[in-house]
Amino acid sequence: MRFTLLILGYLFSVYASAGIYKCKDANGNTEYRSTPCEIGLSNVEINIKTGANTDLDEKNKQQELAQKEQQAAQEKQRLEKEQLLTKQANLNKEAVNESAKNQLLIKNNPDQFSAYAIPPYLPGKLPDLVKTYQDRLPEIERLRRQGAEKALATGQCVRVESVELHTKSTKDALMFSINCSSGKSFYFNEQEIKE
């Protein structure tokens, strides 16, 4: 007899810990069972120990919603990364075009520019200072050319030897140093070059 009671007690505890499912169909008929309800029925799990109810349909909806939100966030992140790469590729292309203009100016005016007066800042191999302002790389290359021309226009610079971004540059005001063959050096910020 004791053995039978032990087996029945064990079976009841396993059954009780599994939980009960309350299934309700479209007509309002309710059925209690030990396994989850079929699709299309209202599905509520009842914890026998605590008496707490869990609406499994609502829980599934919340999980699906959370999954969709996570997928949307991942897609947004992917698009933002793609846009950033496209923007950087366009900036690099513009910078290469400005560098080509610099080299053409040097080639056509060998008396006014040394061959290495404005060496290109290559997008993949930028000096640390230039890397800080890489989002303005096309503008930097253009301002280097314009700075060199401004120095020549003063009449105090016969031949430009080098034009570099200066360490006193800030995000709002880039500065450039222009060294001439006469030993004269000029320091122009971007506002002065644009005047």
Short mmCIF file of N, CA and C in Angstrom, two decimals:
data_model
loop_
_atom_site.label_atom_id
_atom_site.label_comp_id
_atom_site.label_asym_id
_atom_site.label_seq_id
_atom_site.Cartn_x
_atom_site.Cartn_y
_atom_site.Cartn_z
N MET A 1 0.82 -1.21 0.00
CA MET A 1 0.00 0.00 0.00
C MET A 1 0.86 1.27 0.00
N ARG A 2 1.89 1.25 0.87
CA ARG A 2 2.79 2.41 0.93
C ARG A 2 3.45 2.64 -0.42
N PHE A 3 3.85 1.55 -1.02
CA PHE A 3 4.53 1.63 -2.31
C PHE A 3 3.62 2.28 -3.36
N THR A 4 2.35 1.90 -3.35
CA THR A 4 1.37 2.46 -4.28
C THR A 4 1.19 3.95 -4.03
N LEU A 5 1.13 4.35 -2.77
CA LEU A 5 0.98 5.76 -2.42
C LEU A 5 2.21 6.57 -2.87
N LEU A 6 3.36 5.98 -2.70
CA LEU A 6 4.59 6.66 -3.14
C LEU A 6 4.58 6.90 -4.65
N ILE A 7 4.19 5.86 -5.39
CA ILE A 7 4.14 5.99 -6.85
C ILE A 7 3.11 7.03 -7.25
N LEU A 8 1.94 6.99 -6.63
CA LEU A 8 0.90 7.97 -6.94
C LEU A 8 1.35 9.39 -6.58
N GLY A 9 2.02 9.53 -5.43
CA GLY A 9 2.54 10.85 -5.02
C GLY A 9 3.58 11.38 -6.00
N TYR A 10 4.45 10.48 -6.47
CA TYR A 10 5.46 10.87 -7.43
C TYR A 10 4.81 11.31 -8.74
N LEU A 11 3.88 10.52 -9.22
CA LEU A 11 3.20 10.86 -10.48
C LEU A 11 2.45 12.19 -10.36
N PHE A 12 1.80 12.42 -9.21
CA PHE A 12 1.07 13.67 -9.01
C PHE A 12 2.03 14.86 -8.99
N SER A 13 3.21 14.71 -8.34
CA SER A 13 4.18 15.82 -8.28
C SER A 13 4.74 16.13 -9.66
N VAL A 14 5.00 15.11 -10.47
CA VAL A 14 5.48 15.34 -11.85
C VAL A 14 4.39 16.05 -12.65
N TYR A 15 3.15 15.59 -12.50
CA TYR A 15 2.03 16.19 -13.22
C TYR A 15 1.84 17.64 -12.78
N ALA A 16 1.94 17.88 -11.46
CA ALA A 16 1.70 19.22 -10.92
C ALA A 16 2.80 20.19 -11.35
N SER A 17 4.05 19.71 -11.41
CA SER A 17 5.13 20.62 -11.79
C SER A 17 5.08 20.95 -13.27
N ALA A 18 4.43 20.10 -14.06
CA ALA A 18 4.35 20.34 -15.50
C ALA A 18 3.43 21.49 -15.81
N GLY A 19 2.46 21.77 -14.97
CA GLY A 19 1.53 22.86 -15.22
C GLY A 19 0.30 22.39 -15.96
N ILE A 20 -0.73 23.22 -15.94
CA ILE A 20 -2.01 22.92 -16.59
C ILE A 20 -2.23 24.00 -17.65
N TYR A 21 -2.82 23.61 -18.76
CA TYR A 21 -3.10 24.55 -19.84
C TYR A 21 -4.60 24.73 -19.98
N LYS A 22 -5.01 25.97 -19.99
CA LYS A 22 -6.44 26.29 -20.15
C LYS A 22 -6.65 26.70 -21.60
N CYS A 23 -7.41 25.90 -22.32
CA CYS A 23 -7.64 26.15 -23.75
C CYS A 23 -9.07 26.60 -23.95
N LYS A 24 -9.23 27.68 -24.70
CA LYS A 24 -10.58 28.20 -24.96
C LYS A 24 -10.73 28.38 -26.47
N ASP A 25 -11.82 27.81 -27.03
CA ASP A 25 -12.04 27.94 -28.48
C ASP A 25 -12.84 29.20 -28.79
N ALA A 26 -13.13 29.43 -30.06
CA ALA A 26 -13.83 30.64 -30.50
C ALA A 26 -15.24 30.73 -29.94
N ASN A 27 -15.85 29.59 -29.61
CA ASN A 27 -17.21 29.57 -29.06
C ASN A 27 -17.23 29.79 -27.55
N GLY A 28 -16.06 29.91 -26.92
CA GLY A 28 -16.00 30.13 -25.48
C GLY A 28 -15.92 28.86 -24.67
N ASN A 29 -15.83 27.70 -25.33
CA ASN A 29 -15.71 26.43 -24.61
C ASN A 29 -14.31 26.31 -24.02
N THR A 30 -14.22 25.95 -22.75
CA THR A 30 -12.94 25.86 -22.04
C THR A 30 -12.60 24.41 -21.77
N GLU A 31 -11.33 24.09 -21.95
CA GLU A 31 -10.84 22.74 -21.68
C GLU A 31 -9.50 22.86 -20.95
N TYR A 32 -9.30 22.07 -19.91
CA TYR A 32 -8.03 22.04 -19.17
C TYR A 32 -7.29 20.78 -19.57
N ARG A 33 -5.98 20.93 -19.82
CA ARG A 33 -5.19 19.79 -20.25
C ARG A 33 -3.75 19.91 -19.77
N SER A 34 -2.99 18.84 -19.92
CA SER A 34 -1.60 18.82 -19.45
C SER A 34 -0.60 19.19 -20.54
N THR A 35 -1.07 19.36 -21.76
CA THR A 35 -0.20 19.76 -22.87
C THR A 35 -0.69 21.08 -23.45
N PRO A 36 0.20 21.85 -24.10
CA PRO A 36 -0.23 23.13 -24.67
C PRO A 36 -1.37 22.96 -25.66
N CYS A 37 -2.17 24.00 -25.80
CA CYS A 37 -3.33 23.99 -26.69
C CYS A 37 -2.91 23.97 -28.16
N GLU A 38 -3.85 23.52 -29.01
CA GLU A 38 -3.60 23.54 -30.45
C GLU A 38 -3.63 24.98 -30.94
N ILE A 39 -3.05 25.20 -32.10
CA ILE A 39 -3.05 26.53 -32.72
C ILE A 39 -4.49 26.94 -33.00
N GLY A 40 -4.80 28.18 -32.71
CA GLY A 40 -6.15 28.70 -32.95
C GLY A 40 -6.97 28.78 -31.69
N LEU A 41 -6.51 28.15 -30.62
CA LEU A 41 -7.21 28.22 -29.34
C LEU A 41 -6.49 29.19 -28.42
N SER A 42 -7.27 29.85 -27.56
CA SER A 42 -6.67 30.69 -26.53
C SER A 42 -5.86 29.79 -25.63
N ASN A 43 -4.63 30.19 -25.30
CA ASN A 43 -3.68 29.31 -24.63
C ASN A 43 -3.14 29.96 -23.36
N VAL A 44 -3.59 29.49 -22.17
CA VAL A 44 -3.15 30.03 -20.89
C VAL A 44 -2.55 28.90 -20.08
N GLU A 45 -1.33 29.12 -19.55
CA GLU A 45 -0.69 28.13 -18.70
C GLU A 45 -0.94 28.51 -17.24
N ILE A 46 -1.37 27.52 -16.44
CA ILE A 46 -1.64 27.76 -15.02
C ILE A 46 -0.61 27.00 -14.21
N ASN A 47 0.12 27.71 -13.35
CA ASN A 47 1.10 27.08 -12.48
C ASN A 47 0.35 26.61 -11.23
N ILE A 48 0.29 25.30 -11.03
CA ILE A 48 -0.50 24.73 -9.94
C ILE A 48 0.06 25.13 -8.58
N LYS A 49 1.39 25.24 -8.47
CA LYS A 49 2.00 25.57 -7.18
C LYS A 49 1.69 26.99 -6.74
N THR A 50 1.79 27.93 -7.68
CA THR A 50 1.61 29.35 -7.32
C THR A 50 0.23 29.87 -7.68
N GLY A 51 -0.43 29.21 -8.60
CA GLY A 51 -1.73 29.68 -9.06
C GLY A 51 -1.63 30.78 -10.11
N ALA A 52 -0.41 31.13 -10.49
CA ALA A 52 -0.21 32.21 -11.47
C ALA A 52 -0.60 31.76 -12.88
N ASN A 53 -1.17 32.69 -13.65
CA ASN A 53 -1.55 32.42 -15.04
C ASN A 53 -0.56 33.10 -15.97
N THR A 54 -0.22 32.42 -17.05
CA THR A 54 0.62 33.02 -18.10
C THR A 54 -0.12 32.87 -19.42
N ASP A 55 -0.45 34.00 -20.03
CA ASP A 55 -1.11 33.97 -21.34
C ASP A 55 -0.04 33.68 -22.39
N LEU A 56 0.03 32.45 -22.84
CA LEU A 56 1.08 32.03 -23.77
C LEU A 56 0.95 32.72 -25.12
N ASP A 57 -0.28 33.02 -25.54
CA ASP A 57 -0.48 33.74 -26.81
C ASP A 57 0.16 35.12 -26.71
N GLU A 58 -0.10 35.80 -25.59
CA GLU A 58 0.46 37.13 -25.38
C GLU A 58 1.98 37.06 -25.26
N LYS A 59 2.45 36.04 -24.56
CA LYS A 59 3.89 35.85 -24.40
C LYS A 59 4.56 35.65 -25.76
N ASN A 60 3.92 34.82 -26.61
CA ASN A 60 4.46 34.59 -27.96
C ASN A 60 4.46 35.87 -28.79
N LYS A 61 3.38 36.67 -28.64
CA LYS A 61 3.30 37.94 -29.37
C LYS A 61 4.43 38.87 -28.94
N GLN A 62 4.68 38.92 -27.62
CA GLN A 62 5.74 39.78 -27.10
C GLN A 62 7.11 39.32 -27.60
N GLN A 63 7.31 38.00 -27.63
CA GLN A 63 8.58 37.46 -28.14
C GLN A 63 8.76 37.78 -29.62
N GLU A 64 7.69 37.62 -30.39
CA GLU A 64 7.74 37.95 -31.83
C GLU A 64 8.03 39.43 -32.04
N LEU A 65 7.37 40.28 -31.24
CA LEU A 65 7.57 41.72 -31.33
C LEU A 65 9.02 42.08 -30.99
N ALA A 66 9.53 41.48 -29.92
CA ALA A 66 10.92 41.74 -29.51
C ALA A 66 11.89 41.29 -30.60
N GLN A 67 11.59 40.15 -31.23
CA GLN A 67 12.44 39.64 -32.31
C GLN A 67 12.41 40.58 -33.52
N LYS A 68 11.20 41.08 -33.86
CA LYS A 68 11.07 42.01 -34.99
C LYS A 68 11.81 43.31 -34.70
N GLU A 69 11.71 43.79 -33.46
CA GLU A 69 12.41 45.03 -33.08
C GLU A 69 13.92 44.84 -33.16
N GLN A 70 14.39 43.67 -32.74
CA GLN A 70 15.82 43.38 -32.81
C GLN A 70 16.28 43.32 -34.27
N GLN A 71 15.47 42.67 -35.11
CA GLN A 71 15.82 42.59 -36.54
C GLN A 71 15.83 43.98 -37.18
N ALA A 72 14.84 44.81 -36.79
CA ALA A 72 14.78 46.18 -37.33
C ALA A 72 16.00 46.98 -36.89
N ALA A 73 16.42 46.82 -35.63
CA ALA A 73 17.60 47.53 -35.12
C ALA A 73 18.85 47.07 -35.85
N GLN A 74 18.95 45.76 -36.10
CA GLN A 74 20.11 45.24 -36.84
C GLN A 74 20.13 45.75 -38.27
N GLU A 75 18.96 45.81 -38.90
CA GLU A 75 18.86 46.31 -40.28
C GLU A 75 19.24 47.79 -40.33
N LYS A 76 18.76 48.55 -39.34
CA LYS A 76 19.10 49.98 -39.27
C LYS A 76 20.61 50.16 -39.11
N GLN A 77 21.20 49.36 -38.24
CA GLN A 77 22.65 49.43 -38.01
C GLN A 77 23.41 49.08 -39.30
N ARG A 78 22.92 48.05 -40.01
CA ARG A 78 23.57 47.64 -41.26
C ARG A 78 23.50 48.76 -42.30
N LEU A 79 22.31 49.40 -42.41
CA LEU A 79 22.14 50.49 -43.37
C LEU A 79 23.02 51.68 -43.02
N GLU A 80 23.10 52.01 -41.73
CA GLU A 80 23.94 53.13 -41.30
C GLU A 80 25.40 52.86 -41.62
N LYS A 81 25.84 51.62 -41.39
CA LYS A 81 27.23 51.25 -41.70
C LYS A 81 27.48 51.34 -43.20
N GLU A 82 26.51 50.88 -43.99
CA GLU A 82 26.62 50.93 -45.45
C GLU A 82 26.69 52.38 -45.94
N GLN A 83 25.85 53.24 -45.36
CA GLN A 83 25.85 54.66 -45.74
C GLN A 83 27.18 55.32 -45.37
N LEU A 84 27.71 54.95 -44.22
CA LEU A 84 28.99 55.51 -43.78
C LEU A 84 30.12 55.10 -44.72
N LEU A 85 30.11 53.82 -45.12
CA LEU A 85 31.12 53.33 -46.07
C LEU A 85 31.00 54.03 -47.42
N THR A 86 29.75 54.23 -47.88
CA THR A 86 29.52 54.92 -49.15
C THR A 86 30.00 56.37 -49.06
N LYS A 87 29.68 57.02 -47.95
CA LYS A 87 30.10 58.41 -47.76
C LYS A 87 31.62 58.51 -47.75
N GLN A 88 32.29 57.58 -47.05
CA GLN A 88 33.75 57.60 -46.98
C GLN A 88 34.35 57.33 -48.36
N ALA A 89 33.75 56.41 -49.11
CA ALA A 89 34.25 56.11 -50.46
C ALA A 89 34.12 57.34 -51.36
N ASN A 90 33.01 58.08 -51.24
CA ASN A 90 32.83 59.31 -52.03
C ASN A 90 33.83 60.38 -51.63
N LEU A 91 34.08 60.51 -50.32
CA LEU A 91 35.07 61.48 -49.84
C LEU A 91 36.46 61.13 -50.37
N ASN A 92 36.80 59.85 -50.32
CA ASN A 92 38.10 59.41 -50.82
C ASN A 92 38.24 59.71 -52.31
N LYS A 93 37.17 59.49 -53.06
CA LYS A 93 37.19 59.76 -54.51
C LYS A 93 37.39 61.25 -54.77
N GLU A 94 36.67 62.10 -54.01
CA GLU A 94 36.82 63.55 -54.15
C GLU A 94 38.24 63.98 -53.80
N ALA A 95 38.80 63.39 -52.74
CA ALA A 95 40.16 63.73 -52.31
C ALA A 95 41.17 63.37 -53.39
N VAL A 96 40.99 62.21 -54.01
CA VAL A 96 41.89 61.79 -55.09
C VAL A 96 41.79 62.76 -56.26
N ASN A 97 40.58 63.23 -56.57
CA ASN A 97 40.40 64.21 -57.66
C ASN A 97 41.11 65.53 -57.34
N GLU A 98 40.99 65.99 -56.09
CA GLU A 98 41.66 67.23 -55.69
C GLU A 98 43.17 67.06 -55.73
N SER A 99 43.66 65.89 -55.32
CA SER A 99 45.11 65.61 -55.37
C SER A 99 45.60 65.62 -56.82
N ALA A 100 44.78 65.09 -57.72
CA ALA A 100 45.16 65.09 -59.14
C ALA A 100 45.27 66.52 -59.66
N LYS A 101 44.38 67.42 -59.21
CA LYS A 101 44.46 68.83 -59.61
C LYS A 101 45.74 69.46 -59.08
N ASN A 102 46.11 69.09 -57.84
CA ASN A 102 47.35 69.60 -57.26
C ASN A 102 48.55 69.17 -58.09
N GLN A 103 48.58 67.90 -58.47
CA GLN A 103 49.71 67.38 -59.23
C GLN A 103 49.78 68.00 -60.63
N LEU A 104 48.62 68.26 -61.21
CA LEU A 104 48.58 68.91 -62.52
C LEU A 104 49.12 70.34 -62.43
N LEU A 105 48.74 71.05 -61.37
CA LEU A 105 49.24 72.41 -61.15
C LEU A 105 50.76 72.41 -61.02
N ILE A 106 51.29 71.46 -60.27
CA ILE A 106 52.75 71.35 -60.08
C ILE A 106 53.44 71.03 -61.40
N LYS A 107 52.86 70.08 -62.14
CA LYS A 107 53.45 69.66 -63.42
C LYS A 107 53.48 70.81 -64.42
N ASN A 108 52.42 71.62 -64.44
CA ASN A 108 52.33 72.73 -65.41
C ASN A 108 53.11 73.97 -64.98
N ASN A 109 53.54 74.02 -63.72
CA ASN A 109 54.27 75.19 -63.21
C ASN A 109 55.52 74.77 -62.44
N PRO A 110 56.48 74.14 -63.11
CA PRO A 110 57.66 73.63 -62.40
C PRO A 110 58.54 74.74 -61.80
N ASP A 111 58.44 75.96 -62.34
CA ASP A 111 59.23 77.06 -61.78
C ASP A 111 58.66 77.56 -60.46
N GLN A 112 57.37 77.36 -60.25
CA GLN A 112 56.73 77.87 -59.03
C GLN A 112 56.54 76.79 -57.95
N PHE A 113 56.63 75.52 -58.36
CA PHE A 113 56.40 74.43 -57.40
C PHE A 113 57.48 73.36 -57.53
N SER A 114 58.03 72.92 -56.40
CA SER A 114 58.93 71.77 -56.46
C SER A 114 58.06 70.53 -56.74
N ALA A 115 58.67 69.48 -57.21
CA ALA A 115 57.93 68.27 -57.60
C ALA A 115 57.16 67.67 -56.42
N TYR A 116 57.64 67.90 -55.20
CA TYR A 116 57.00 67.32 -54.02
C TYR A 116 56.37 68.38 -53.12
N ALA A 117 55.95 69.48 -53.73
CA ALA A 117 55.38 70.59 -52.96
C ALA A 117 54.08 70.19 -52.25
N ILE A 118 53.23 69.43 -52.95
CA ILE A 118 51.94 69.04 -52.36
C ILE A 118 51.76 67.53 -52.55
N PRO A 119 52.50 66.73 -51.78
CA PRO A 119 52.35 65.28 -51.95
C PRO A 119 50.94 64.84 -51.53
N PRO A 120 50.33 63.95 -52.31
CA PRO A 120 48.94 63.55 -52.00
C PRO A 120 48.82 62.88 -50.63
N TYR A 121 47.76 63.21 -49.94
CA TYR A 121 47.39 62.49 -48.72
C TYR A 121 46.54 61.31 -49.18
N LEU A 122 47.13 60.14 -49.19
CA LEU A 122 46.41 58.95 -49.68
C LEU A 122 45.45 58.43 -48.61
N PRO A 123 44.16 58.23 -48.97
CA PRO A 123 43.14 57.84 -48.00
C PRO A 123 43.50 56.66 -47.09
N GLY A 124 44.17 55.66 -47.60
CA GLY A 124 44.50 54.50 -46.77
C GLY A 124 45.78 54.66 -45.96
N LYS A 125 46.55 55.72 -46.24
CA LYS A 125 47.86 55.90 -45.60
C LYS A 125 48.02 57.33 -45.08
N LEU A 126 47.03 57.82 -44.38
CA LEU A 126 47.06 59.20 -43.90
C LEU A 126 47.98 59.35 -42.70
N PRO A 127 48.73 60.46 -42.64
CA PRO A 127 49.48 60.76 -41.42
C PRO A 127 48.49 60.95 -40.26
N ASP A 128 48.95 60.73 -39.04
CA ASP A 128 48.06 60.80 -37.87
C ASP A 128 47.31 62.12 -37.78
N LEU A 129 48.00 63.24 -38.04
CA LEU A 129 47.33 64.55 -37.97
C LEU A 129 46.19 64.64 -38.98
N VAL A 130 46.44 64.23 -40.19
CA VAL A 130 45.42 64.31 -41.24
C VAL A 130 44.27 63.34 -40.96
N LYS A 131 44.60 62.19 -40.38
CA LYS A 131 43.58 61.18 -40.06
C LYS A 131 42.51 61.77 -39.13
N THR A 132 42.93 62.69 -38.27
CA THR A 132 41.99 63.34 -37.35
C THR A 132 40.89 64.09 -38.10
N TYR A 133 41.24 64.61 -39.28
CA TYR A 133 40.31 65.42 -40.07
C TYR A 133 39.95 64.74 -41.39
N GLN A 134 39.98 63.40 -41.42
CA GLN A 134 39.79 62.69 -42.69
C GLN A 134 38.42 62.91 -43.32
N ASP A 135 37.42 63.31 -42.51
CA ASP A 135 36.10 63.59 -43.09
C ASP A 135 36.12 64.89 -43.90
N ARG A 136 37.24 65.64 -43.84
CA ARG A 136 37.38 66.88 -44.63
C ARG A 136 38.53 66.77 -45.64
N LEU A 137 38.91 65.55 -45.95
CA LEU A 137 40.08 65.32 -46.81
C LEU A 137 40.02 66.03 -48.17
N PRO A 138 38.90 65.99 -48.89
CA PRO A 138 38.87 66.72 -50.18
C PRO A 138 39.12 68.23 -49.98
N GLU A 139 38.53 68.77 -48.93
CA GLU A 139 38.70 70.20 -48.65
C GLU A 139 40.15 70.51 -48.27
N ILE A 140 40.76 69.62 -47.52
CA ILE A 140 42.17 69.80 -47.13
C ILE A 140 43.05 69.88 -48.37
N GLU A 141 42.84 68.95 -49.30
CA GLU A 141 43.65 68.94 -50.52
C GLU A 141 43.43 70.21 -51.35
N ARG A 142 42.19 70.67 -51.42
CA ARG A 142 41.89 71.91 -52.16
C ARG A 142 42.54 73.12 -51.49
N LEU A 143 42.45 73.18 -50.15
CA LEU A 143 43.02 74.30 -49.41
C LEU A 143 44.54 74.31 -49.47
N ARG A 144 45.16 73.16 -49.57
CA ARG A 144 46.62 73.11 -49.74
C ARG A 144 47.02 73.80 -51.04
N ARG A 145 46.29 73.51 -52.10
CA ARG A 145 46.57 74.13 -53.40
C ARG A 145 46.34 75.64 -53.33
N GLN A 146 45.20 76.03 -52.76
CA GLN A 146 44.85 77.45 -52.68
C GLN A 146 45.82 78.20 -51.76
N GLY A 147 46.27 77.54 -50.70
CA GLY A 147 47.25 78.15 -49.80
C GLY A 147 48.57 78.41 -50.51
N ALA A 148 49.00 77.45 -51.32
CA ALA A 148 50.24 77.62 -52.09
C ALA A 148 50.12 78.79 -53.06
N GLU A 149 48.98 78.88 -53.73
CA GLU A 149 48.76 79.98 -54.68
C GLU A 149 48.71 81.33 -53.96
N LYS A 150 48.15 81.36 -52.76
CA LYS A 150 48.09 82.60 -51.97
C LYS A 150 49.49 83.04 -51.57
N ALA A 151 50.33 82.07 -51.17
CA ALA A 151 51.72 82.39 -50.80
C ALA A 151 52.47 82.96 -52.00
N LEU A 152 52.28 82.35 -53.17
CA LEU A 152 52.94 82.86 -54.39
C LEU A 152 52.45 84.26 -54.73
N ALA A 153 51.18 84.54 -54.49
CA ALA A 153 50.59 85.84 -54.83
C ALA A 153 51.15 86.98 -53.98
N THR A 154 51.75 86.66 -52.81
CA THR A 154 52.31 87.71 -51.96
C THR A 154 53.56 88.33 -52.59
N GLY A 155 54.21 87.62 -53.52
CA GLY A 155 55.44 88.10 -54.13
C GLY A 155 56.66 87.78 -53.27
N GLN A 156 56.44 87.28 -52.06
CA GLN A 156 57.55 86.94 -51.16
C GLN A 156 57.95 85.46 -51.28
N CYS A 157 57.23 84.74 -52.08
CA CYS A 157 57.51 83.31 -52.28
C CYS A 157 57.64 83.08 -53.78
N VAL A 158 58.86 82.74 -54.19
CA VAL A 158 59.11 82.54 -55.62
C VAL A 158 58.76 81.11 -56.03
N ARG A 159 59.07 80.17 -55.12
CA ARG A 159 58.83 78.75 -55.42
C ARG A 159 58.37 78.03 -54.15
N VAL A 160 57.26 77.31 -54.26
CA VAL A 160 56.72 76.58 -53.11
C VAL A 160 57.43 75.23 -53.00
N GLU A 161 57.96 74.97 -51.80
CA GLU A 161 58.65 73.69 -51.55
C GLU A 161 57.75 72.66 -50.88
N SER A 162 56.89 73.13 -49.96
CA SER A 162 55.98 72.17 -49.30
C SER A 162 54.76 72.88 -48.74
N VAL A 163 53.65 72.16 -48.78
CA VAL A 163 52.39 72.65 -48.20
C VAL A 163 51.82 71.49 -47.38
N GLU A 164 51.69 71.72 -46.08
CA GLU A 164 51.21 70.66 -45.19
C GLU A 164 50.15 71.19 -44.24
N LEU A 165 49.31 70.28 -43.76
CA LEU A 165 48.36 70.61 -42.70
C LEU A 165 49.18 70.84 -41.44
N HIS A 166 48.88 71.92 -40.72
CA HIS A 166 49.67 72.29 -39.54
C HIS A 166 49.06 71.71 -38.27
N THR A 167 49.91 71.49 -37.27
CA THR A 167 49.46 70.90 -36.00
C THR A 167 48.53 71.82 -35.21
N LYS A 168 48.49 73.10 -35.53
CA LYS A 168 47.59 74.03 -34.83
C LYS A 168 46.17 74.01 -35.41
N SER A 169 45.92 73.08 -36.30
CA SER A 169 44.57 72.95 -36.88
C SER A 169 43.57 72.53 -35.82
N THR A 170 42.35 73.01 -35.99
CA THR A 170 41.24 72.56 -35.15
C THR A 170 40.13 72.10 -36.09
N LYS A 171 39.11 71.50 -35.52
CA LYS A 171 38.00 71.01 -36.35
C LYS A 171 37.31 72.15 -37.08
N ASP A 172 37.23 73.33 -36.44
CA ASP A 172 36.56 74.48 -37.04
C ASP A 172 37.47 75.35 -37.89
N ALA A 173 38.79 75.23 -37.67
CA ALA A 173 39.73 76.08 -38.41
C ALA A 173 41.00 75.30 -38.71
N LEU A 174 41.07 74.78 -39.92
CA LEU A 174 42.28 74.09 -40.36
C LEU A 174 43.38 75.12 -40.61
N MET A 175 44.63 74.73 -40.36
CA MET A 175 45.75 75.64 -40.60
C MET A 175 46.77 74.93 -41.47
N PHE A 176 47.43 75.70 -42.33
CA PHE A 176 48.38 75.13 -43.26
C PHE A 176 49.70 75.88 -43.19
N SER A 177 50.80 75.15 -43.33
CA SER A 177 52.12 75.78 -43.41
C SER A 177 52.63 75.64 -44.84
N ILE A 178 53.13 76.76 -45.37
CA ILE A 178 53.67 76.78 -46.73
C ILE A 178 55.12 77.22 -46.63
N ASN A 179 56.04 76.38 -47.07
CA ASN A 179 57.47 76.71 -47.05
C ASN A 179 57.95 77.00 -48.46
N CYS A 180 58.71 78.10 -48.57
CA CYS A 180 59.19 78.54 -49.89
C CYS A 180 60.70 78.32 -50.00
N SER A 181 61.19 78.30 -51.24
CA SER A 181 62.62 78.07 -51.50
C SER A 181 63.48 79.20 -50.93
N SER A 182 62.89 80.38 -50.75
CA SER A 182 63.62 81.52 -50.20
C SER A 182 63.83 81.40 -48.69
N GLY A 183 63.21 80.40 -48.07
CA GLY A 183 63.30 80.24 -46.62
C GLY A 183 62.11 80.88 -45.90
N LYS A 184 61.29 81.59 -46.64
CA LYS A 184 60.10 82.23 -46.07
C LYS A 184 59.01 81.17 -45.85
N SER A 185 58.34 81.26 -44.70
CA SER A 185 57.24 80.34 -44.40
C SER A 185 55.97 81.14 -44.15
N PHE A 186 54.88 80.59 -44.59
CA PHE A 186 53.56 81.21 -44.38
C PHE A 186 52.68 80.24 -43.58
N TYR A 187 51.83 80.83 -42.75
CA TYR A 187 50.86 80.04 -42.00
C TYR A 187 49.50 80.67 -42.23
N PHE A 188 48.67 79.95 -42.95
CA PHE A 188 47.31 80.45 -43.25
C PHE A 188 46.28 79.52 -42.63
N ASN A 189 45.24 80.11 -42.02
CA ASN A 189 44.11 79.25 -41.63
C ASN A 189 43.15 79.24 -42.80
N GLU A 190 42.16 78.36 -42.74
CA GLU A 190 41.29 78.18 -43.90
C GLU A 190 40.49 79.42 -44.24
N GLN A 191 40.13 80.24 -43.21
CA GLN A 191 39.40 81.48 -43.50
C GLN A 191 40.25 82.45 -44.31
N GLU A 192 41.53 82.54 -43.96
CA GLU A 192 42.44 83.43 -44.70
C GLU A 192 42.62 82.96 -46.13
N ILE A 193 42.68 81.66 -46.32
CA ILE A 193 42.87 81.11 -47.68
C ILE A 193 41.63 81.39 -48.52
N LYS A 194 40.47 81.30 -47.92
CA LYS A 194 39.22 81.48 -48.67
C LYS A 194 38.92 82.94 -48.98
N GLU A 195 39.58 83.87 -48.31
CA GLU A 195 39.31 85.31 -48.54
C GLU A 195 39.74 85.72 -49.94
#
